[in-house]
Short mmCIF file of C-alpha atoms in Angstrom, two decimals:
data_model
loop_
_atom_site.label_atom_id
_atom_site.label_comp_id
_atom_site.label_asym_id
_atom_site.label_seq_id
_atom_site.Cartn_x
_atom_site.Cartn_y
_atom_site.Cartn_z
CA MET K 1 -25.08 -35.57 -8.10
CA SER K 2 -27.33 -34.70 -5.15
CA LYS K 3 -29.13 -31.38 -4.96
CA LYS K 4 -27.08 -30.46 -1.88
CA ILE K 5 -23.77 -31.03 -3.65
CA SER K 6 -25.05 -29.20 -6.75
CA LYS K 7 -26.00 -26.19 -4.65
CA GLU K 8 -22.65 -26.16 -2.86
CA MET K 9 -20.77 -26.38 -6.15
CA LYS K 10 -22.73 -23.48 -7.60
CA GLN K 11 -21.87 -21.42 -4.54
CA LEU K 12 -18.18 -22.29 -4.94
CA LEU K 13 -18.27 -21.31 -8.62
CA LYS K 14 -19.93 -18.01 -7.77
CA LYS K 15 -17.37 -17.28 -5.07
CA SER K 16 -14.52 -18.23 -7.40
CA GLN K 17 -15.75 -15.76 -10.02
CA ALA K 18 -16.13 -13.04 -7.40
CA MET K 19 -12.53 -13.54 -6.29
CA ARG K 20 -11.28 -13.38 -9.88
CA ASP K 21 -13.16 -10.10 -10.31
CA GLU K 22 -11.69 -8.81 -7.06
CA LEU K 23 -8.20 -9.75 -8.23
CA ALA K 24 -8.76 -7.84 -11.48
CA ASP K 25 -9.73 -4.76 -9.45
CA VAL K 26 -6.61 -5.06 -7.30
CA LEU K 27 -4.34 -5.39 -10.30
CA SER K 28 -5.97 -2.39 -12.01
CA ILE K 29 -5.06 0.00 -9.18
CA LYS K 30 -1.93 1.02 -11.10
CA ASP K 31 -4.16 2.86 -13.63
CA LYS K 32 -4.62 6.65 -13.86
CA GLY K 33 -0.88 7.19 -14.24
CA GLY K 34 -0.28 6.15 -10.67
CA LYS K 35 -1.87 9.28 -9.26
CA PRO K 36 -2.89 9.09 -5.59
CA ILE K 37 -6.55 8.27 -4.97
CA VAL K 38 -8.45 9.89 -2.11
CA ALA K 39 -11.84 8.35 -1.32
CA THR K 40 -14.61 9.46 0.99
CA TRP K 41 -16.32 6.87 3.15
CA GLY K 42 -19.17 7.12 5.62
CA LEU K 43 -22.85 6.60 6.26
CA MET K 44 -25.46 7.90 3.83
CA ASN K 45 -25.89 11.70 3.98
CA ALA K 46 -22.82 12.23 6.14
CA GLY K 47 -21.63 14.96 3.76
CA LYS K 48 -19.16 12.97 1.64
CA SER K 49 -20.17 14.29 -1.78
CA TYR K 50 -20.45 17.89 -0.57
CA LEU K 51 -16.94 17.64 0.90
CA LEU K 52 -15.51 16.36 -2.38
CA ASN K 53 -17.14 19.21 -4.28
CA MET K 54 -15.33 21.67 -2.00
CA LEU K 55 -12.00 19.82 -2.21
CA THR K 56 -12.21 19.79 -6.01
CA GLU K 57 -13.32 23.45 -6.22
CA HIS K 58 -16.77 22.65 -7.61
CA ILE K 59 -18.21 25.54 -5.65
CA ASP K 60 -21.06 26.55 -7.94
CA ASP K 61 -21.90 23.19 -9.47
CA GLU K 62 -22.40 19.70 -8.09
CA TYR K 63 -19.91 17.46 -9.83
CA PHE K 64 -20.59 15.00 -7.03
CA LYS K 65 -24.35 14.95 -6.57
CA VAL K 66 -25.62 16.10 -3.17
CA ASN K 67 -29.05 15.26 -1.80
CA ASP K 68 -30.90 14.19 1.35
CA ILE K 69 -31.87 10.95 -0.35
CA ARG K 70 -29.65 8.08 -1.55
CA GLU K 71 -27.76 9.76 -4.39
CA THR K 72 -24.38 8.08 -4.90
CA ALA K 73 -24.93 4.45 -5.92
CA THR K 74 -21.72 3.94 -7.92
CA LEU K 75 -18.12 5.08 -7.70
CA LYS K 76 -17.46 8.48 -9.24
CA GLU K 77 -14.06 10.05 -9.82
CA CYS K 78 -12.69 13.53 -10.35
CA GLU K 79 -9.09 14.01 -11.41
CA MET K 80 -7.64 17.25 -10.12
CA GLY K 81 -3.98 18.12 -10.53
CA GLU K 82 -1.84 15.36 -9.09
CA CYS K 83 -4.70 13.62 -7.31
CA ILE K 84 -7.89 11.65 -8.01
CA PHE K 85 -10.89 12.08 -5.71
CA LEU K 86 -13.34 9.21 -5.44
CA ASP K 87 -16.91 9.31 -4.12
CA THR K 88 -18.46 6.13 -2.72
CA PRO K 89 -22.04 5.09 -1.84
CA GLY K 90 -23.21 5.56 1.72
CA LEU K 91 -22.43 2.65 3.99
CA ASP K 92 -25.23 0.51 5.41
CA ALA K 93 -27.82 1.61 2.82
CA ASN K 94 -27.96 -1.84 1.21
CA HIS K 95 -25.64 -4.72 0.37
CA ALA K 96 -24.92 -3.55 -3.19
CA ASP K 97 -23.91 -0.09 -1.98
CA ASN K 98 -21.70 -1.60 0.71
CA MET K 99 -19.90 -3.69 -1.92
CA GLN K 100 -19.34 -0.61 -4.08
CA ALA K 101 -18.03 1.34 -1.08
CA LEU K 102 -15.64 -1.49 -0.19
CA LYS K 103 -14.44 -1.58 -3.79
CA GLY K 104 -13.77 2.16 -3.60
CA ALA K 105 -11.84 1.76 -0.35
CA ALA K 106 -9.72 -0.97 -1.94
CA LYS K 107 -8.68 1.48 -4.67
CA ALA K 108 -7.98 4.35 -2.29
CA ASP K 109 -4.56 5.40 -1.04
CA VAL K 110 -6.15 7.70 1.53
CA VAL K 111 -9.65 7.41 3.00
CA LEU K 112 -11.55 10.36 4.44
CA PHE K 113 -14.03 8.76 6.85
CA VAL K 114 -16.84 11.30 7.17
CA HIS K 115 -18.83 11.26 10.41
CA GLN K 116 -21.88 13.43 10.89
CA LEU K 117 -22.18 15.06 14.31
CA GLN K 118 -25.07 13.05 15.73
CA GLY K 119 -23.05 11.43 18.49
CA GLU K 120 -20.48 8.67 18.80
CA LEU K 121 -19.59 6.16 16.09
CA GLU K 122 -22.37 3.69 15.36
CA ALA K 123 -21.66 -0.04 15.51
CA VAL K 124 -21.79 -0.32 11.72
CA GLU K 125 -19.25 2.51 11.34
CA ILE K 126 -16.88 0.74 13.72
CA GLU K 127 -17.28 -2.49 11.79
CA PHE K 128 -16.40 -0.83 8.49
CA LEU K 129 -13.51 1.07 10.06
CA GLN K 130 -12.09 -2.20 11.37
CA GLU K 131 -12.17 -3.63 7.85
CA LEU K 132 -10.45 -0.51 6.59
CA ARG K 133 -7.86 -0.65 9.34
CA ALA K 134 -7.02 -4.26 8.45
CA SER K 135 -6.68 -3.30 4.79
CA PHE K 136 -4.19 -0.48 5.44
CA GLY K 137 -2.19 -2.43 8.01
CA GLU K 138 0.74 -0.46 9.42
CA TYR K 139 -0.26 2.64 7.43
CA ALA K 140 -3.79 2.89 8.84
CA SER K 141 -3.00 5.66 11.32
CA GLU K 142 -1.55 7.82 8.55
CA ASN K 143 -3.94 7.11 5.71
CA ILE K 144 -7.33 6.97 7.43
CA ILE K 145 -8.43 10.50 8.26
CA MET K 146 -11.49 11.20 10.40
CA ILE K 147 -13.69 14.05 9.15
CA PHE K 148 -16.33 15.59 11.40
CA SER K 149 -18.75 17.28 9.02
CA LYS K 150 -21.44 19.96 9.38
CA ILE K 151 -19.78 21.60 12.38
CA ASP K 152 -21.74 24.79 11.66
CA LYS K 153 -24.87 23.00 12.90
CA GLU K 154 -23.56 22.41 16.46
CA SER K 155 -21.82 24.37 19.20
CA GLN K 156 -18.04 24.08 19.39
CA ASP K 157 -18.31 22.42 22.80
CA LYS K 158 -20.55 19.68 21.42
CA VAL K 159 -18.30 19.19 18.40
CA ASP K 160 -15.29 18.78 20.70
CA GLN K 161 -17.18 16.36 22.96
CA ILE K 162 -18.18 14.18 20.03
CA GLN K 163 -14.66 14.20 18.63
CA SER K 164 -13.24 13.21 22.01
CA ARG K 165 -15.65 10.27 22.30
CA VAL K 166 -15.02 9.12 18.72
CA LEU K 167 -11.26 9.15 19.28
CA GLU K 168 -11.76 7.03 22.40
CA GLN K 169 -13.71 4.54 20.29
CA CYS K 170 -11.02 4.52 17.60
CA GLN K 171 -8.34 3.82 20.18
CA GLU K 172 -10.42 1.01 21.66
CA TYR K 173 -11.53 -0.68 18.44
CA LEU K 174 -8.80 0.27 15.95
CA GLY K 175 -5.79 0.61 18.19
CA PHE K 176 -4.97 4.18 17.19
CA SER K 177 -6.41 7.70 17.15
CA PRO K 178 -6.62 9.02 13.57
CA VAL K 179 -5.84 12.55 12.45
CA CYS K 180 -9.08 14.55 12.64
CA PHE K 181 -10.52 17.58 10.90
CA GLN K 182 -13.67 19.47 11.86
CA VAL K 183 -15.08 20.89 8.63
CA SER K 184 -17.98 22.95 7.37
CA ASN K 185 -18.64 22.68 3.65
CA THR K 186 -21.32 25.37 3.94
CA ARG K 187 -18.90 27.90 5.43
CA TYR K 188 -16.30 27.16 2.78
CA LYS K 189 -18.75 27.53 -0.08
CA LYS K 190 -20.18 30.79 1.25
CA GLY K 191 -16.73 32.13 2.09
CA VAL K 192 -15.45 31.50 -1.42
CA GLN K 193 -18.58 32.88 -3.11
CA GLU K 194 -18.69 36.03 -0.96
CA HIS K 195 -14.90 36.46 -0.72
CA LYS K 196 -14.92 36.13 3.07
CA ASP K 197 -11.53 34.81 4.11
CA GLY K 198 -12.57 34.43 7.75
CA MET K 199 -15.39 32.09 6.82
CA VAL K 200 -13.09 30.06 4.59
CA ARG K 201 -10.63 29.69 7.48
CA ALA K 202 -13.44 28.69 9.84
CA SER K 203 -14.41 25.89 7.47
CA HIS K 204 -10.98 24.18 7.88
CA ILE K 205 -11.21 22.87 4.31
CA ASP K 206 -7.91 24.46 3.30
CA GLU K 207 -6.22 22.87 6.34
CA LEU K 208 -7.47 19.48 5.18
CA LYS K 209 -6.17 20.10 1.65
CA GLN K 210 -2.77 21.09 3.01
CA HIS K 211 -2.57 17.97 5.15
CA LEU K 212 -3.51 15.75 2.21
CA TYR K 213 -0.89 17.11 -0.15
CA GLN K 214 1.93 17.59 2.36
CA ASN K 215 1.50 14.54 4.57
CA ALA K 216 -1.09 11.85 3.79
CA LEU K 217 -0.15 11.47 0.12
CA SER K 218 3.60 11.38 0.68
CA ASN K 219 3.81 7.60 1.22
CA VAL K 220 1.37 6.55 -1.49
CA LYS K 221 3.70 4.28 -3.46
CA LYS K 222 4.65 2.13 -0.51
CA VAL K 223 1.08 2.05 0.87
CA ARG K 224 -0.28 0.97 -2.50
CA MET K 225 2.25 -1.80 -2.95
CA THR K 226 1.75 -3.06 0.60
CA ARG K 227 -2.02 -3.22 0.21
CA GLN K 228 -1.84 -4.90 -3.18
CA VAL K 229 0.50 -7.61 -1.91
CA SER K 230 -1.72 -8.13 1.13
CA MET K 231 -4.92 -8.38 -0.93
CA ILE K 232 -3.38 -10.73 -3.51
CA ARG K 233 -2.14 -12.96 -0.71
CA ALA K 234 -5.60 -13.03 0.86
CA ILE K 235 -7.18 -14.00 -2.47
CA THR K 236 -4.66 -16.77 -3.09
CA GLU K 237 -5.23 -18.14 0.42
CA GLU K 238 -8.98 -18.21 -0.21
CA LEU K 239 -8.47 -19.96 -3.53
CA ALA K 240 -6.29 -22.56 -1.83
CA VAL K 241 -9.06 -23.27 0.68
CA MET K 242 -11.57 -23.53 -2.17
CA ASP K 243 -9.32 -26.00 -3.94
CA GLN K 244 -9.46 -28.30 -0.93
CA GLU K 245 -13.26 -28.03 -0.90
CA ILE K 246 -13.44 -28.80 -4.60
CA ARG K 247 -11.39 -31.99 -4.21
CA LYS K 248 -14.07 -33.38 -1.91
CA TYR K 249 -16.66 -33.20 -4.68
CA GLN K 250 -14.66 -34.02 -7.80
CA ALA K 251 -15.72 -37.64 -7.92
CA GLN K 252 -19.38 -36.64 -7.73
CA ILE K 253 -19.69 -33.71 -10.12
CA ALA K 254 -20.11 -33.46 -13.87
CA GLU K 255 -17.13 -32.93 -16.18
CA PRO K 256 -18.16 -29.35 -17.24
CA THR K 257 -18.09 -28.26 -13.60
CA ILE K 258 -14.71 -29.90 -13.05
CA GLU K 259 -13.39 -28.10 -16.12
CA ALA K 260 -14.56 -24.75 -14.73
CA PHE K 261 -12.45 -25.31 -11.64
CA ARG K 262 -9.52 -26.52 -13.69
CA GLN K 263 -9.61 -23.16 -15.46
CA ALA K 264 -9.68 -21.39 -12.08
CA GLY K 265 -6.60 -23.40 -11.06
CA LYS K 266 -4.79 -22.40 -14.25
CA LEU K 267 -5.64 -18.76 -13.54
CA MET K 268 -4.06 -19.04 -10.13
CA LYS K 269 -0.86 -20.62 -11.48
CA LYS K 270 -0.44 -18.44 -14.57
CA GLU K 271 -1.71 -15.05 -13.39
CA ILE K 272 -2.22 -14.76 -9.64
CA MET K 273 1.03 -16.28 -8.39
CA PRO K 274 3.24 -14.41 -10.90
CA ALA K 275 1.38 -11.19 -10.03
CA LEU K 276 2.03 -11.74 -6.34
CA GLN K 277 5.70 -12.40 -7.02
CA LYS K 278 5.93 -9.25 -9.15
CA TYR K 279 4.40 -7.06 -6.47
CA GLN K 280 6.59 -8.56 -3.77
CA GLU K 281 9.70 -7.80 -5.83
CA ARG K 282 8.54 -4.24 -6.51
CA TYR K 283 7.70 -3.74 -2.85
CA GLU K 284 11.16 -4.90 -1.76
CA GLU K 285 12.73 -2.33 -4.11
CA ILE K 286 10.91 0.59 -2.44
#
């Protein structure tokens, strides 16, 4: 077997394993008693972890670590009442963090996309939002919520200008304008600690909570089933393409390598296809 073919086969094996791992993640979404999962997404230091601390009432302690340096490198959860809040690594920090963030988004029923008020959406934010939009499909406009953080650091006019421009970008690149909230975690924290209701109201955190529980989380079951079916289909389509690639090399590769792909084929027939059928049947019942 030539070095070129050997290298290509190793790459196919690695990709096959990655897809099996991804499938396992998709099928595990039913965990946690089916409670809705709300994840934060955004660039590093956008205010994601601070926001989650306020939403989960961790006013005086940092359940989700907050810092000006790269802090969140893995997914971290907090179960609160009928909901699970999920923190993800900052996007565009490095490839590993991006993969963790994407994994978190795949688990989420609602995504709070946190944008810091430094101007319009950056190209990398648009790219990730497009991936998210494709994942949610018809439910994207309801289950992707745009959060403008740290509004206490800018004038209201500037905040409104930035929001207007971001919504224009969303309409252009995503095809819809998401529900938006302008929030200040600092105001909320100080308002709660000092019992200042006006400051709490000015933070808009309670408005976000109300929207989550009364609107965004109301269609979770159908959203979850739709996304699972879509992701399983995508994985099976990729595996089918890989199978065609494998057939080209079968006459030239060693028996142990062929056996590895035979096992992958068995996995597809015995686990993936029945799982897809199960989710399709459950989805049709909703």
